[in-house]
Amino acid sequence: MQSKPFPNSERPVVAIIGGGVSGAGVAYHLARANCGERPVIQVFEPRAELGRGLAYDTDDPAHRINVPAAKMSLQPDELGEFQAWIEARDAVAGDPKAKQPDGSLFPRRRLFGEYVASLLKPLLEDGRVRHCRAAVTGVERRAGRWTIRDDKGGVTQADIVAIATSHPPPAAPGRLASRLAGHPRFVADTTKSAALDVIRPHDRVLVIGNGLTAADVIASLAERGHDGPVTAISRRGLRSRGHAPVPQPLFGDFLADATHSAGALLARIRAAIDAAKAEGISWHGVLDQVRAQGYDLWQALPVAERRRLVRHLRPYWDVHRFRIAPQVEAVLDAAIAAGRLEILAGSVADARIEGEFILCILQPRYQRQPLERGYDAVIVTTGPAHGGILETQPWLGALAANGHLSLDPTGLGLACTGHSEAIGPSGEADPSLLISGPLARGTFGELMGLPQVTEHAFFVATEIAGKLRVNAKNTHPA
């Protein structure tokens, strides 16, 4: 907690860097919290609206939320708010594929961004939240405050900073980036606008990666009329799983006598899946229980076991935990059945440009003999390059160089305390610098799914509100 008043005599300033769901959530809950005195809440976000971020600022009709709408909300204690918002506006009237046979809704992702933006709108209109439509270029600690510079030439002084930026973009494996950089249909970052426009209808496509992003890409290509062959290659050849045909009850209890070993936890999960199957419950109910108890399970693991889990088990967790929307699953199933989609376990050993084509040497995981394949396009969907967060955003790198930030030892993001306060290389935490959202997952565990992201945003807002109340009490003692 902040133990002494902030050095300015005016209203305290809270700067939130990043205006996606995490940053917008912190701003929303902080604006509604009891802070002792009303702070200036300024969100730095280049996009036109707060609450969209990378995930929900998409016009691609193939991009859908991968959690039923009834389980998505900016309010941790009102999970049905998004679905109620949809129904009040008949917001999926023009999207007949949104409703599934069991009545659940999987609307297009952009709709959730509209919902979050609508919650922030009145706070922006009455001035409780300010939106600086700019990208941060520098953050420095000076005279007990933070100086924030942006690419529009603005300079902001803040007392508390919350870092709520997104993950760094994916990184092409090995030498691919340099070997293929000159090819017009080498797509190294699918998050860039119109990234897939270069893909032609009949192109032979190699997709590197096999998770949610790969599924989105394949569905997007199909939506655009692409009918060429697609190979999706990943180290283990694990394809993202879909949802259960009907909702499954939570099954198992992993907190009773919580294990301190990644291997022992895996054994317990496997045993629970077998027990659930005997009772007619699918693995979905077991994994959902692990997710529900995830924070406490993560806290019980020593750092060495967390690292072991990330290194060996995360790919298996990801494909079961982060399920694809039914509409996307149907596209992948149809492509596999038609022989247009091939799932490979292996790696890209080498690649080179030969005229208009890309010649790739693929090394299957369970074969000694490599495969030589020619493609018209290569798309990288390997997921965020977690270890590159300090390099891809220079202002974060500068904060680390100046002793304010460090990478989490699990390699998942930035180091922080259980109060979400940033930890520098010295091991000391800074109570005025907080980490919100997925970049804090090394400390908090499961922080990629939307329910956990919104819960953490509420938690960070509550932490900041507590600091502001202490400041108000010290500034104006009774």
Coordinates of C-alpha atoms in Angstrom, one line a residue:
M1 CA 0.0 0.0 0.0
Q2 CA 1.1 3.6 -0.6
S3 CA 2.2 4.7 2.9
K4 CA 2.4 8.5 2.4
P5 CA 0.5 11.1 0.3
F6 CA 1.2 11.6 -3.3
P7 CA 3.5 14.5 -3.9
N8 CA 0.9 16.6 -5.7
S9 CA -1.7 18.7 -4.0
E10 CA -4.3 18.2 -6.8
R11 CA -6.4 15.1 -7.5
P12 CA -4.3 11.9 -7.8
V13 CA -3.8 10.7 -11.4
V14 CA -4.0 7.1 -12.4
A15 CA -2.7 6.3 -15.8
I16 CA -3.7 3.0 -17.5
I17 CA -1.6 2.0 -20.4
G18 CA -3.7 -0.2 -22.7
G19 CA -7.4 0.2 -23.3
G20 CA -8.4 -3.4 -24.2
V21 CA -10.7 -5.4 -22.0
S22 CA -8.1 -5.5 -19.2
G23 CA -7.3 -1.7 -19.2
A24 CA -10.9 -0.7 -19.8
G25 CA -12.0 -3.0 -17.0
V26 CA -9.6 -1.4 -14.5
A27 CA -10.8 2.1 -15.6
Y28 CA -14.5 1.0 -15.3
H29 CA -14.3 -0.5 -11.9
L30 CA -12.0 2.2 -10.5
A31 CA -14.3 4.9 -11.6
R32 CA -17.1 3.2 -9.7
A33 CA -15.1 2.4 -6.6
N34 CA -14.8 4.2 -3.3
C35 CA -11.4 5.9 -3.7
G36 CA -11.6 8.4 -0.9
E37 CA -11.4 11.2 -3.4
R38 CA -12.2 11.1 -7.1
P39 CA -9.0 10.4 -9.1
V40 CA -8.2 11.4 -12.7
I41 CA -8.3 8.2 -14.6
Q42 CA -6.5 8.4 -18.0
V43 CA -6.4 5.5 -20.4
F44 CA -3.8 5.5 -23.1
E45 CA -5.2 3.5 -26.1
P46 CA -4.6 4.3 -29.8
R47 CA -7.9 2.7 -30.9
A48 CA -11.0 4.8 -31.3
E49 CA -12.9 3.0 -28.5
L50 CA -11.9 1.6 -25.2
G51 CA -12.7 -2.1 -24.5
R52 CA -11.8 -3.6 -27.9
G53 CA -8.1 -4.3 -27.7
L54 CA -6.6 -6.8 -30.1
A55 CA -9.2 -9.5 -29.6
Y56 CA -12.4 -7.6 -30.1
D57 CA -11.4 -4.9 -32.7
T58 CA -12.0 -7.1 -35.7
D59 CA -14.5 -6.9 -38.5
D60 CA -13.8 -10.5 -39.7
P61 CA -17.1 -12.3 -39.5
A62 CA -15.3 -15.6 -38.9
H63 CA -13.9 -14.3 -35.6
R64 CA -16.2 -15.5 -32.8
I65 CA -16.0 -15.5 -29.1
N66 CA -15.0 -19.0 -28.0
V67 CA -16.9 -18.9 -24.7
P68 CA -20.7 -18.9 -24.6
A69 CA -22.1 -15.3 -24.2
A70 CA -23.8 -16.3 -21.0
K71 CA -20.4 -16.7 -19.4
M72 CA -18.9 -13.4 -20.6
S73 CA -19.2 -10.1 -18.8
L74 CA -17.1 -7.2 -17.5
Q75 CA -18.7 -7.8 -14.1
P76 CA -17.2 -10.7 -12.3
D77 CA -20.4 -11.1 -10.2
E78 CA -22.9 -10.7 -13.1
L79 CA -21.8 -13.3 -15.7
G80 CA -25.0 -13.0 -17.7
E81 CA -24.7 -9.3 -18.4
F82 CA -23.3 -9.6 -21.9
Q83 CA -26.1 -12.0 -23.0
A84 CA -28.7 -9.7 -21.4
W85 CA -27.1 -6.8 -23.3
I86 CA -27.4 -8.8 -26.6
E87 CA -31.0 -9.8 -26.0
A88 CA -32.1 -6.2 -25.0
R89 CA -30.8 -5.0 -28.4
D90 CA -31.5 -8.1 -30.5
A91 CA -27.9 -7.7 -31.4
V92 CA -27.5 -11.0 -33.2
A93 CA -30.5 -10.6 -35.4
G94 CA -28.3 -10.4 -38.5
D95 CA -26.1 -13.3 -37.4
P96 CA -28.1 -16.5 -37.8
K97 CA -25.1 -18.7 -37.0
A98 CA -24.7 -17.2 -33.6
K99 CA -27.2 -19.3 -31.8
Q100 CA -26.4 -23.0 -31.3
P101 CA -29.0 -25.8 -31.2
D102 CA -28.8 -25.9 -27.3
G103 CA -29.6 -22.1 -27.3
S104 CA -26.1 -20.9 -26.4
L105 CA -24.8 -17.9 -28.2
F106 CA -21.4 -17.6 -29.8
P107 CA -21.6 -14.2 -31.5
R108 CA -18.9 -12.5 -33.5
R109 CA -16.1 -11.1 -31.4
R110 CA -16.6 -7.5 -32.4
L111 CA -19.9 -7.6 -30.5
F112 CA -18.3 -8.1 -27.2
G113 CA -16.1 -5.1 -27.9
E114 CA -19.2 -3.0 -28.6
Y115 CA -20.7 -4.2 -25.2
V116 CA -17.6 -3.1 -23.3
A117 CA -17.4 0.2 -25.1
S118 CA -21.0 0.9 -24.2
L119 CA -20.2 0.4 -20.5
L120 CA -17.3 2.9 -20.7
K121 CA -19.3 5.5 -22.8
P122 CA -21.1 7.2 -19.9
L123 CA -17.9 7.3 -17.8
L124 CA -16.1 9.0 -20.7
E125 CA -19.0 11.4 -21.2
D126 CA -19.1 12.6 -17.6
G127 CA -15.3 12.8 -17.3
R128 CA -14.8 10.0 -14.8
V129 CA -12.5 8.3 -17.4
R130 CA -10.4 10.1 -20.0
H131 CA -9.3 8.5 -23.2
C132 CA -5.9 9.6 -24.6
R133 CA -6.0 8.2 -28.1
A134 CA -2.2 7.8 -28.4
A135 CA 0.5 5.2 -28.0
V136 CA 2.8 5.4 -25.0
T137 CA 6.5 6.0 -26.0
G138 CA 8.1 6.5 -22.7
V139 CA 7.5 6.1 -18.9
E140 CA 9.9 7.5 -16.4
R141 CA 10.0 7.9 -12.6
R142 CA 10.7 11.5 -11.6
A143 CA 10.4 13.2 -8.2
G144 CA 8.1 10.5 -6.9
R145 CA 5.7 10.6 -9.9
W146 CA 5.5 9.0 -13.3
T147 CA 6.1 11.0 -16.5
I148 CA 4.4 9.4 -19.5
R149 CA 5.1 10.5 -23.0
D150 CA 3.0 9.6 -26.0
D151 CA 3.3 9.6 -29.8
K152 CA 1.1 12.6 -30.1
G153 CA 3.6 14.7 -28.2
G154 CA 1.7 14.6 -24.9
V155 CA 3.3 14.5 -21.5
T156 CA 1.3 13.3 -18.5
Q157 CA 2.2 13.2 -14.8
A158 CA 0.7 10.3 -12.9
D159 CA 0.8 9.0 -9.4
I160 CA -0.1 5.4 -10.2
V161 CA 0.5 3.5 -13.4
A162 CA -1.3 0.3 -14.4
I163 CA 0.3 -1.6 -17.3
A164 CA -2.5 -3.3 -19.2
T165 CA -0.9 -3.8 -22.6
S166 CA -1.4 -6.9 -24.8
H167 CA 1.1 -9.6 -25.5
P168 CA 3.9 -9.1 -28.0
P169 CA 3.2 -10.3 -31.5
P170 CA 4.1 -13.9 -32.6
A171 CA 7.7 -14.6 -33.6
A172 CA 8.5 -16.8 -36.6
P173 CA 10.5 -19.9 -35.5
G174 CA 14.2 -20.2 -36.3
R175 CA 15.4 -18.4 -39.4
L176 CA 12.1 -18.2 -41.1
A177 CA 11.5 -14.5 -40.6
S178 CA 14.8 -13.6 -42.4
R179 CA 14.6 -16.3 -45.0
L180 CA 11.0 -15.5 -46.1
A181 CA 10.8 -11.8 -45.4
G182 CA 10.9 -10.9 -49.0
H183 CA 8.0 -13.1 -50.1
P184 CA 4.6 -11.3 -50.6
R185 CA 2.6 -14.1 -49.1
F186 CA 4.7 -14.6 -45.9
V187 CA 2.3 -13.5 -43.1
A188 CA 4.4 -13.1 -40.0
D189 CA 1.7 -11.3 -37.9
T190 CA -1.9 -12.1 -38.4
T191 CA -3.0 -9.4 -35.9
K192 CA -2.1 -6.7 -38.5
S193 CA -5.1 -5.3 -40.4
A194 CA -5.8 -7.1 -43.7
A195 CA -3.0 -9.5 -43.1
L196 CA -4.8 -12.3 -45.0
D197 CA -5.7 -10.2 -48.0
V198 CA -2.6 -11.5 -49.8
I199 CA -3.8 -15.1 -49.8
R200 CA -5.4 -16.1 -53.0
P201 CA -8.3 -18.6 -53.3
H202 CA -6.4 -21.6 -54.5
D203 CA -3.1 -21.0 -52.7
R204 CA -1.4 -23.9 -51.0
V205 CA -0.9 -22.6 -47.4
L206 CA 1.3 -23.7 -44.6
V207 CA 0.1 -22.5 -41.2
I208 CA 2.7 -22.6 -38.5
G209 CA 0.9 -23.3 -35.2
N210 CA -2.3 -25.1 -34.3
G211 CA -4.0 -23.2 -31.6
L212 CA -6.8 -20.7 -31.5
T213 CA -5.1 -18.3 -33.9
A214 CA -4.5 -21.0 -36.4
A215 CA -8.2 -22.0 -36.1
D216 CA -9.2 -18.4 -36.7
V217 CA -7.0 -18.1 -39.7
I218 CA -8.3 -21.3 -41.3
A219 CA -11.9 -20.2 -40.6
S220 CA -11.2 -16.7 -42.0
L221 CA -9.7 -18.1 -45.2
A222 CA -12.8 -20.4 -45.7
E223 CA -15.1 -17.4 -45.1
R224 CA -13.2 -15.6 -47.9
G225 CA -13.7 -18.5 -50.3
H226 CA -10.2 -20.1 -50.0
D227 CA -10.4 -23.7 -51.2
G228 CA -6.7 -24.6 -51.5
P229 CA -4.9 -27.2 -49.4
V230 CA -3.8 -26.1 -45.9
T231 CA -1.2 -27.8 -43.7
A232 CA -1.2 -26.8 -40.0
I233 CA 2.1 -27.8 -38.3
S234 CA 2.9 -27.6 -34.7
R235 CA 5.5 -29.4 -32.5
R236 CA 2.9 -31.8 -31.0
G237 CA 0.2 -31.6 -33.7
L238 CA -2.4 -30.7 -31.1
R239 CA -5.5 -29.2 -32.4
S240 CA -7.7 -26.9 -30.2
R241 CA -10.7 -28.8 -28.9
G242 CA -14.3 -27.8 -29.1
H243 CA -17.0 -27.5 -26.5
A244 CA -19.0 -30.4 -25.1
P245 CA -22.3 -31.0 -26.9
V246 CA -24.2 -30.2 -23.7
P247 CA -23.0 -28.3 -20.6
Q248 CA -21.0 -30.5 -18.2
P249 CA -20.9 -30.2 -14.4
L250 CA -17.7 -29.4 -12.7
F251 CA -16.0 -32.6 -11.6
G252 CA -13.2 -33.2 -9.1
D253 CA -11.5 -31.3 -6.3
F254 CA -7.8 -30.5 -6.7
L255 CA -7.5 -28.2 -3.8
A256 CA -7.9 -30.8 -1.1
D257 CA -4.3 -31.7 -0.3
A258 CA -3.1 -29.5 -3.2
T259 CA 0.0 -31.0 -4.8
H260 CA 3.3 -29.1 -5.1
S261 CA 4.4 -31.0 -8.2
A262 CA 3.4 -30.5 -11.8
G263 CA 3.7 -34.2 -12.5
A264 CA 1.5 -35.1 -9.5
L265 CA -1.1 -32.5 -10.6
L266 CA -1.2 -34.0 -14.1
A267 CA -1.7 -37.5 -12.6
R268 CA -4.6 -36.3 -10.5
I269 CA -6.2 -34.6 -13.5
R270 CA -5.9 -37.8 -15.5
A271 CA -7.4 -39.8 -12.7
A272 CA -10.3 -37.4 -12.4
I273 CA -11.0 -37.6 -16.2
D274 CA -11.2 -41.4 -15.9
A275 CA -13.5 -41.1 -12.9
A276 CA -15.7 -38.5 -14.7
K277 CA -16.0 -40.7 -17.7
A278 CA -17.3 -43.5 -15.6
E279 CA -20.1 -41.2 -14.4
G280 CA -20.9 -40.0 -18.0
I281 CA -19.1 -36.6 -17.6
S282 CA -16.7 -35.5 -20.3
W283 CA -13.2 -34.2 -19.7
H284 CA -14.7 -30.7 -20.1
G285 CA -16.1 -30.7 -16.6
V286 CA -12.7 -31.7 -15.1
L287 CA -10.7 -29.1 -17.0
D288 CA -13.3 -26.5 -16.0
Q289 CA -12.8 -27.4 -12.4
V290 CA -9.0 -27.1 -12.8
R291 CA -9.6 -23.7 -14.3
A292 CA -11.9 -22.6 -11.5
Q293 CA -9.4 -23.7 -8.9
G294 CA -6.4 -22.6 -11.0
Y295 CA -5.3 -19.6 -8.9
D296 CA -4.9 -21.7 -5.8
L297 CA -3.3 -24.6 -7.6
W298 CA -0.8 -22.2 -9.2
Q299 CA 0.0 -20.7 -5.9
A300 CA 0.7 -24.1 -4.4
L301 CA 3.4 -24.9 -7.0
P302 CA 7.0 -23.7 -6.4
V303 CA 8.5 -21.6 -9.1
A304 CA 10.6 -24.5 -10.4
E305 CA 7.4 -26.6 -10.8
R306 CA 5.6 -23.7 -12.5
R307 CA 8.4 -23.5 -15.0
R308 CA 8.2 -27.3 -15.6
L309 CA 4.5 -27.1 -16.1
V310 CA 4.9 -24.2 -18.6
R311 CA 7.7 -26.0 -20.5
H312 CA 6.1 -29.5 -20.8
L313 CA 2.3 -29.2 -20.1
R314 CA 1.1 -25.8 -21.3
P315 CA 0.4 -26.9 -24.9
Y316 CA -1.8 -29.7 -23.7
W317 CA -3.6 -27.3 -21.3
D318 CA -4.1 -24.7 -24.0
V319 CA -5.8 -26.9 -26.5
H320 CA -8.2 -28.2 -23.9
R321 CA -8.8 -25.0 -22.0
F322 CA -9.1 -22.5 -24.9
R323 CA -11.8 -24.2 -26.9
I324 CA -12.8 -23.1 -30.3
A325 CA -16.3 -21.8 -31.1
P326 CA -18.7 -24.4 -32.6
Q327 CA -18.8 -22.5 -35.9
V328 CA -15.0 -22.6 -36.2
E329 CA -14.9 -26.2 -35.2
A330 CA -17.4 -27.1 -37.9
V331 CA -15.2 -25.3 -40.5
L332 CA -12.1 -27.3 -39.4
D333 CA -14.0 -30.6 -39.3
A334 CA -15.3 -30.0 -42.9
A335 CA -11.9 -29.1 -44.2
I336 CA -10.3 -32.3 -42.7
A337 CA -13.2 -34.4 -44.0
A338 CA -12.7 -33.0 -47.5
G339 CA -9.0 -33.6 -47.3
R340 CA -8.1 -29.9 -47.6
L341 CA -6.7 -29.6 -44.1
E342 CA -3.8 -31.7 -42.9
I343 CA -2.6 -31.5 -39.2
L344 CA 1.0 -32.3 -38.7
A345 CA 3.2 -32.9 -35.6
G346 CA 6.6 -31.5 -36.3
S347 CA 8.6 -28.4 -37.1
V348 CA 9.8 -26.4 -40.1
A349 CA 13.4 -27.3 -40.4
D350 CA 14.1 -24.8 -43.2
A351 CA 12.5 -22.7 -45.9
R352 CA 13.5 -20.7 -48.9
I353 CA 12.0 -18.7 -51.6
E354 CA 12.0 -20.2 -55.1
G355 CA 10.5 -17.8 -57.6
E356 CA 6.8 -17.3 -56.6
F357 CA 6.9 -20.4 -54.3
I358 CA 8.1 -21.2 -50.8
L359 CA 10.0 -24.4 -50.5
C360 CA 9.7 -25.8 -46.9
I361 CA 11.6 -28.6 -45.3
L362 CA 9.3 -30.1 -42.7
Q363 CA 10.5 -32.5 -40.0
P364 CA 7.7 -34.7 -38.8
R365 CA 8.0 -35.4 -35.1
Y366 CA 7.9 -39.2 -35.3
Q367 CA 9.8 -39.7 -38.6
R368 CA 13.5 -39.4 -39.3
Q369 CA 13.0 -38.5 -43.0
P370 CA 12.1 -34.9 -43.6
L371 CA 9.4 -33.8 -46.0
E372 CA 10.0 -31.3 -48.8
R373 CA 6.8 -29.3 -49.6
G374 CA 6.1 -26.3 -51.8
Y375 CA 3.6 -23.7 -50.7
D376 CA 2.2 -20.5 -52.1
A377 CA 1.9 -18.9 -48.7
V378 CA 3.2 -19.3 -45.1
I379 CA 1.3 -17.9 -42.1
V380 CA 2.7 -17.7 -38.6
T381 CA 0.2 -18.4 -35.8
T382 CA 2.5 -19.5 -33.0
G383 CA 1.0 -17.3 -30.4
P384 CA 2.5 -14.4 -28.4
A385 CA 6.3 -14.3 -28.1
H386 CA 6.1 -14.0 -24.3
G387 CA 9.9 -13.6 -23.8
G388 CA 10.0 -10.7 -26.2
I389 CA 7.7 -8.3 -24.3
L390 CA 10.6 -6.0 -23.3
E391 CA 12.0 -5.8 -26.8
T392 CA 8.8 -5.3 -28.7
Q393 CA 7.7 -2.4 -26.6
P394 CA 10.7 -0.1 -26.0
W395 CA 9.2 1.8 -23.2
L396 CA 8.8 -1.4 -21.2
G397 CA 12.4 -2.3 -22.0
A398 CA 13.4 1.1 -20.7
L399 CA 11.4 0.6 -17.5
A400 CA 13.2 -2.7 -17.0
A401 CA 16.6 -1.1 -17.7
N402 CA 15.9 1.6 -15.1
G403 CA 15.1 -1.1 -12.4
H404 CA 11.3 -0.9 -12.4
L405 CA 10.3 -4.1 -14.3
S406 CA 11.6 -7.7 -14.8
L407 CA 10.4 -10.7 -16.6
D408 CA 8.6 -13.3 -14.6
P409 CA 10.7 -16.5 -14.0
T410 CA 8.1 -18.6 -15.7
G411 CA 8.6 -16.7 -19.0
L412 CA 4.9 -15.8 -19.2
G413 CA 5.1 -12.0 -18.8
L414 CA 6.2 -9.5 -16.2
A415 CA 7.1 -10.2 -12.6
C416 CA 4.6 -8.9 -10.0
T417 CA 3.5 -9.5 -6.4
G418 CA 0.3 -11.0 -5.2
H419 CA -1.0 -7.4 -5.1
S420 CA -0.1 -7.1 -8.8
E421 CA 2.7 -4.6 -8.0
A422 CA 5.6 -4.7 -10.5
I423 CA 8.8 -6.3 -9.3
G424 CA 12.1 -4.9 -10.5
P425 CA 15.4 -6.7 -11.0
S426 CA 16.3 -6.0 -7.4
G427 CA 13.3 -8.1 -6.2
E428 CA 11.6 -5.0 -4.7
A429 CA 8.0 -4.2 -5.6
D430 CA 6.8 -0.7 -6.6
P431 CA 3.4 0.0 -5.0
S432 CA 2.7 2.7 -7.7
L433 CA 3.3 0.5 -10.7
L434 CA 0.8 -2.4 -11.3
I435 CA 0.4 -5.1 -13.9
S436 CA -3.1 -5.9 -15.1
G437 CA -4.2 -8.8 -17.4
P438 CA -2.3 -11.6 -19.1
L439 CA 1.1 -10.1 -18.5
A440 CA 0.6 -10.9 -14.8
R441 CA -0.2 -14.6 -15.4
G442 CA 3.2 -15.7 -14.2
T443 CA 2.1 -14.7 -10.7
F444 CA -1.7 -15.3 -10.9
G445 CA -1.7 -18.4 -13.2
E446 CA -4.7 -18.7 -15.5
L447 CA -5.1 -15.1 -16.9
M448 CA -5.9 -15.7 -20.6
G449 CA -9.6 -16.5 -20.5
L450 CA -12.0 -13.6 -20.4
P451 CA -13.6 -14.5 -17.0
Q452 CA -10.1 -14.4 -15.4
V453 CA -9.1 -11.3 -17.2
T454 CA -12.2 -9.4 -16.0
E455 CA -11.8 -10.7 -12.4
H456 CA -8.2 -9.5 -12.4
A457 CA -9.1 -6.1 -13.8
F458 CA -11.6 -5.8 -10.9
F459 CA -8.9 -6.9 -8.5
V460 CA -6.3 -4.4 -9.8
A461 CA -9.0 -1.6 -9.6
T462 CA -9.7 -2.6 -6.0
E463 CA -6.0 -2.5 -5.1
I464 CA -5.6 1.0 -6.7
A465 CA -8.7 2.2 -4.9
G466 CA -7.2 1.1 -1.6
K467 CA -4.1 3.0 -2.2
L468 CA -6.1 6.1 -3.1
R469 CA -8.1 5.8 0.1
V470 CA -4.9 5.6 2.2
N471 CA -3.6 8.7 0.4
A472 CA -6.8 10.6 1.0
K473 CA -6.8 9.7 4.7
N474 CA -3.1 10.8 5.0
T475 CA -3.7 14.0 3.1
H476 CA -6.8 15.0 5.0
P477 CA -6.6 13.3 8.4
A478 CA -9.7 13.5 10.6

